[in-house]
Amino acid sequence: MTDVIMLAAAGLSLGAMYALVALGFSVIYRASRVFNFAHGELLGIGAFSMTSLLAAGLPWPAALAVAMTLAGLIAAGVERAVVRPMIGRPVFVTIILTLFVALLLRALMIVIWGVQPRAIESPFGEAELAVSGDAAISYQTLAQIGVAVLAMAAFFALLKYSRLGIGMRATSTDQEVAQALGIPVGRVLGATWFLAGMLAGLAGVFAAMKHAMFGHESTLIIAFRAFPAVIVGGLTSPVGTVIAGFLLGLLEIFAPVYLGPHLGGFGHNLQNVFPYVIMILFLMVRPYGLLGQRDVERL
Amino acid sequence: MPTRKLVTRYEDDLRLFPDLWHKVGLGLGLAIVLLFPFWVSASWLTVGNHALVAIVGAVGLMVLTGFAGQISLGHAAFLAIGAFTTAVLGERWQVPFWLCLPAGGAVATAVGVAAGLFALRLRGLYLAIVTLGLLYLVAHTLESYPSLSGTGGAKSVGMYVTFGQSPAEMRDVYEKMAYGPVILDWDQKLYFIFLVVAVLVAWAARNLTRSNAGRTMMAVRDQDLAAAALGVNPVRAKLLAFATSSFIAGVAGGMFALQQRTVTVEYFNLQISVEYVAMIVLGGIGTVWGAVAGAVAFVILGKLMQTLAPSLPYIGQLPTGLQTAVLFSILVIVVLVIEPLGLFGLWLRVKRYFLAWPFRY
Amino acid sequence: MTAFLEVDAIGLSFAGVRALDGVSLAVERGALFAVIGPNGAGKTSLFNCISGVYRPQAGRLALDGRDLGPLRPHEIAGLGVARMFQNTALFENMTVLDNLLVGRNHLYRSAFWSNLLWLPSTRREEVAHRRRVEEIVDFLHLERYRATPVQILPYGVRKRVELGRALCMEPRLLLLDEPTAGLNQEETEDMARYLLDIKAELGTTQILIEHELRFVLDLADRGAVLDFGRKIAEGTPDEVRVDPRVVEAYIGTARADEAAS
Ligand SMILES: Nc1ncnc2c1ncn2[C@@H]1O[C@H](COP(=O)(O)OP(=O)(O)OP(=O)(O)O)[C@@H](O)[C@H]1O
Ligand SMILES: [Mg+2]
């Protein structure tokens, strides 16, 4: 029981991170029809700028806000400079484009922050909340889950009730119609990427707190493990990707413990491939993910 | 400048080198390619060998992505399967290399067809991500079994020439040897072997484009529903594309292993897959020439950038592995923004210019 | 006696929309049969059911006595059902010749291996099919465009390429989904002549979808009218023209027709 509670807490906080990444991914996909492989680098921007800002003496909440904004601005810049000119190009063009943008961003981070991994101290220190028996969950984990859920709730509220949100939904349904209705499509796209970048920045900060050492490979690893969540959830469904993000986080924590030992050599480091195994199995049943829409083609 | 020869027979229209200009080009190309290993320094000969491996790999991806329109980020997985098959066959049973290459292709084909069966219902980005998953799965599987991937993640590769050679006898292959009047060192031998493979593979892929099998793949790429309603079996076309592509990739992986003499699982990562996608996009999607040109340009530019990068500001500060990658990213992004058809598009422009000469449009 | 194509009470619905509701048709061999109806009447859906792209939820389809139910689209095409699409569905990045050659795909016999190695059998086959394709190129006056990628062709030529691709299949049944939509007067007349030539020279059974009553009823031997997924009339052109239900469904068009003739 103790194990289960602690594993569940770890799974939820990991899932919260995946959900943040996957949500950003999916709104970007809905807006620009681009699978943003540079998303992982936005995590890095958030995390590394956070370390610099904290070192410069900024208080925690302010540093977090600035780091998230920075990640958002970079995302919006990528959209404007590279993605927008590519509208209407074949899928593989946008794929390699964002992959190469990812490489450039990684190089940029190395130029600015060097190659040494860094860590972000938790503002809660090592404090833990005793749950039952031996089980204890750190305040940091709880705070992460809480903040992530809040951020996502805020995002969905924005999407649902604000003018910008209406613009975003209209744009993602049909850009031309949205344009004809007088929605400033360009600005809406920029804002979408900005918000998605902010969510990624937040996820990056969490990641840097979770892994004592946060290096340039970490961003890649986290983002690439979040991809399956996007697919399982259904590319076009933000809600689906959030659900899938949490599910995969939980599964990734539980599977190596309960499943790994039965798989022999294959079970070693199972977490590296597990999300992809789940994804592949899932797509066999539902090729468009949990809540994704089938693209209908007509003749 | 003469334009095309008058075609009077349909057979002539199907020839690869229909008129005098093509034949002159072919002759010149052959001369350059055959003399290349005797002219250049050892390091450029290595570049040539890399280019030949890249050509085979890129043609393989072109069949899948360029002809059949199936986007794959898992190309490196098939390369890895070919490489490790070659390594394991050599180590365990001293299988000669000319058997290892097709065997690697065959194992890759088996995995490719399985992946293809699964991919039948998926398209576009879903397929890209699933093939990425395939890459992780293959890498993970290889790493999980040291008997396949070697202890410590590296495996040395032997190159046996005939059956029944002992590992000690095998080492002769790496020595300089006289073949009649020509004396070839190992890199030169490898070059000629690779050249034969590359020409065969490119020729076979070109044959696809001028026959029914290739046309059905392209029909599925451009309009899969309409193609089916016109009698094309999309399942067959896609599976054939997966099979052909993964076979070729397996061969390319085997070639890579023979050349490197040690292979690691780590090498076959997403970056490699992306490089191959970049090659075919750079060369121009949909033609065999595009794959060849893209691969050659990629390898040569890579070499040039390697020498150039350390002296550049900022870029010089990066780890060496990243330097060329960054320069290359910038190049690819610029090419994609200004010339969507890649090198093939540039070539068309040049050709149009000369065909219209002395007029300009 | 059974007809060449039998459509027996087929029904097809999409979430909430009944695209086809108990439609039955019988098309005789060699006929030029017209299907008419306003937008959204279910005409294209009917074609999609015949060529196996959609599976009707009710009813039965048979071609020349053979049940089409269990067959997949390419198998139905292999029986000789060819199609022209409403919104041209050409292979955009391929040349006109290659587009036409794809139409002959189901007649190819040589193995994949043979293609890959360009064996003599493949070479002979390519030349033989090319010969037939050239006849169709002549028939449709496409000579100038042989090596042009279809994506840069003008709309009228694209329609002709589509017709050519369908003819290359050596069809027994030709499904034509609004072949003249978007064409100008002259191109429309050309298309009408091609269709009549096909009927006269090849004797191919044709089903023609059109919006405009007059055009089809001048060409067709028989016709059926669909409205909201139901067949509301069937008969010879003269019968259809005066059918009160058709006049009702087509009020605007019908009046215009009357005025014009
Ligand atoms: N794939 C689909 N998914 C959902 N609804 C569909 C689909 N295909 C057709 N429909 C619906 O079925 C109905 C009939 O469509 P269909 O295309 O057959 O009409 P049509 O007679 O060809 O009209 P038009 O003259 O505009 O071409 C329409 O209401 C259409 O929206
Ligand atoms: Mg229609």
mmCIF file of C-alpha atoms and ligand atoms in Angstrom, chain C residues 43-44 86 177-178, ligand 2:
data_model
loop_
_atom_site.group_PDB
_atom_site.id
_atom_site.type_symbol
_atom_site.label_atom_id
_atom_site.label_comp_id
_atom_site.label_asym_id
_atom_site.label_seq_id
_atom_site.Cartn_x
_atom_site.Cartn_y
_atom_site.Cartn_z
ATOM 1 C CA LYS C 43 -25.387 10.946 -56.020
ATOM 2 C CA THR C 44 -21.699 10.790 -55.182
ATOM 3 C CA GLN C 86 -16.356 15.049 -58.950
ATOM 4 C CA ASP C 177 -19.378 12.201 -61.533
ATOM 5 C CA GLU C 178 -20.284 15.590 -62.994
HETATM 6 MG MG MG D 2 -21.464 14.785 -55.585
#
